[in-house]
Amino acid sequence: MAKSDKPRTYNTGFKVKENQLQYDLRLRKPFPWAWLLLLLLPLLLIPFERDITVHTLGLEGEDVPGCSVEMKYTQYALLKEGEFLYVKEHNVSAVTDSAALATFSGVRVSVFSWLFHHFESARFLARKGRRTGENSFPIHSRQTEPLPIVLENGSFEVEVRSRSYDMPIRGAEVEVELSDRPDRVRAVTDSSGRVLIPGVKPDVIARSVTASREGYKPSEKEDVRVGDYDERPLVLSLDIVLESVDIVMCIDATASMDRPLSVVKKNALTFHRELQARCGKYGKTINGMRLKVILFRDFAADGKYALQQSDFFEIPSMETDFESFIRGIAVSGGGDTPENALEAVASAMNSKWRTGAGIRRQIVVVWTDAPAHPIGKVGLTNPVYPKGIPTSFEDLTSQWESGAYGDDGSMKKRIVLFTPSSTPWDEIMSTWTGVYHEAEVKGVSITSYDFERIVDRIAQNI
C-alpha cells in the first residue's frame, strides 16, 4: 500500500494480498481528544492572582502624586459557586503615593482569560481634583512596568457667594484672565453659585478673577495659581447693595397706648437710622429708603380715625416731615380690647412699593399692646374701611407669602412685631415667612423689647 493512500478501516484479523504482498491489518483506534479536554478542564477553573501597579503622570511627564485611582474589570470563569460561566464585577480604588504609584494587589484572574483575553481588560480612571486620565490594561498579560495614566488638563472652578447671607449667588458674571490665553474667559454661575472653566493647566496663573452681579459690589482676586484650587473652588464673596428699602410702620394709636407711646415714637424715629448703621456693619449698603406710617384704632368705635395713612417719606430729603408726623401722633378711642391691626397690616402690604432693577426690600413694623380683631369681621360698614383687602386670616397669609422672594432667591419681605404673644400675633409668628419678634418672652410689654437686638437681626438678614 502506498504511503499516500488514505487510511482504510478493516476489521481486526483480516489478511489481504496486494501486488503479491501480504499485509496483516489491524484497526487504528481514534485518539481520545474528548477525554484529554476533560482532563484539562480543571486547569481552566483555577484562578490566580497578580499585582498591577499604575503610575499617574502630568502632560509633561511629571509625577502627579495623591491621585484617586479606580480600577474596574470583569472576572470570568467556567464554573464557580455552582454557576456555569461565572461572571463577577470588580471595582476597587487606591491612592497614588509620593512617587505617584499605586499598586492593586491580589487582582483575581482566571485561566479562562487566557483563551478569551478581550473579555478581561481592566479600565483605570485617575482623578486629581478636576484633572482626569484613563487607560486600559489586559490583565492576563505580564506586566513589566507600571501602567502609565496621563492626567489631562483639568478645570478651574469659581464659586460666588453673598457675604451678607452666606449663600451662593446664581447668575453672577465671572471674568477670568489667564496667563496662557490672550482673551478673557467669561461665564455665568449656575444655581449653586459655581462656574467651571475647562481645559486649564494646573501651573497657569489667573492674573485676575472678577465676579459681579446687579445688586452687589464687584469682587476681584489677582495672581491666583490655578493648581492651588484643584480640590476646591476659588471663592469670591460679594457685598450686597440694597437699591431701596421701603418701611411701613403700623402704630396702635388707641387710648391704651398712652403710656408706651413715648417709647414707640422714639423707636419709630430711630428705626431707619439704626437699620442703616447696622447694615453698614455687615457690609450692606442702602442706596434709597422710604418711610410710611399707618395709624390704626377700632373700626367699630372710632369712625374716620380708625385708619390713617401717610404717603411715603423719602429719606433723607423728607426726614423732617416724617419726624413731624411721628411726633404729632395722639392717642384716642379704641373701644374694646382687640383693635383692627390686621387691616393696617393688609393696607401696608398693599402699599405702592418701589419696583425695578436691583435688590429691594419691604419691611412692615407693628407696634401694639393688644390682640387684633379677625380680619374682615369688625367695622365693615365704616366708610374708611379699606377696600380690596383679604377677608380671612388664611387669605392674608397667602397674600403675604406670595412674591415673598426676589429674583436672586433671597427673601424680600420682613414683618417686625412689637406685640404681645396673643392672637393673631402668635399665628403670624408660627406661619409667616420673615417674622421678627421676641417670641420667647411671654406677656412682655412692648416698651421692654430689645429694640436694638431686633434691628440688628434684621440688618443681618435683610
Coordinates of N, CA, C and O in Angstrom, one line a residue, residues 5 48 51 62 68 114 272 285 294 350 428:
D5 N -1.7 6.7 0.2 CA -3.1 6.3 0.3 C -3.7 6.6 1.6 O -3.1 6.6 2.6
F48 N -6.0 32.7 39.4 CA -4.7 33.1 40.0 C -4.8 34.6 40.3 O -5.7 35.3 39.9
D51 N -0.5 41.3 40.7 CA -0.4 42.6 41.2 C -0.3 43.6 40.0 O 0.5 43.3 39.0
E62 N 5.5 64.6 34.3 CA 5.9 64.8 35.7 C 5.0 63.9 36.5 O 3.8 63.6 36.2
S68 N -6.6 59.8 43.0 CA -7.5 58.8 43.3 C -7.7 57.9 42.1 O -8.0 58.5 41.0
W114 N -7.1 33.7 29.5 CA -6.0 33.5 28.5 C -6.6 33.1 27.2 O -6.1 33.3 26.1
H272 N -35.0 103.6 61.2 CA -34.3 103.7 59.9 C -32.8 104.0 60.1 O -31.9 103.4 59.4
T285 N -25.0 98.1 51.8 CA -25.2 99.5 51.5 C -26.7 99.7 51.1 O -27.2 98.9 50.3
I294 N -48.9 104.1 59.2 CA -50.3 103.8 59.3 C -50.7 103.8 60.8 O -50.2 103.0 61.5
N350 N -50.4 96.4 50.8 CA -50.9 96.9 49.5 C -50.3 98.3 49.2 O -50.8 98.9 48.3
I428 N -49.1 84.5 63.4 CA -48.2 85.1 62.4 C -46.8 84.6 62.6 O -46.0 84.2 61.7

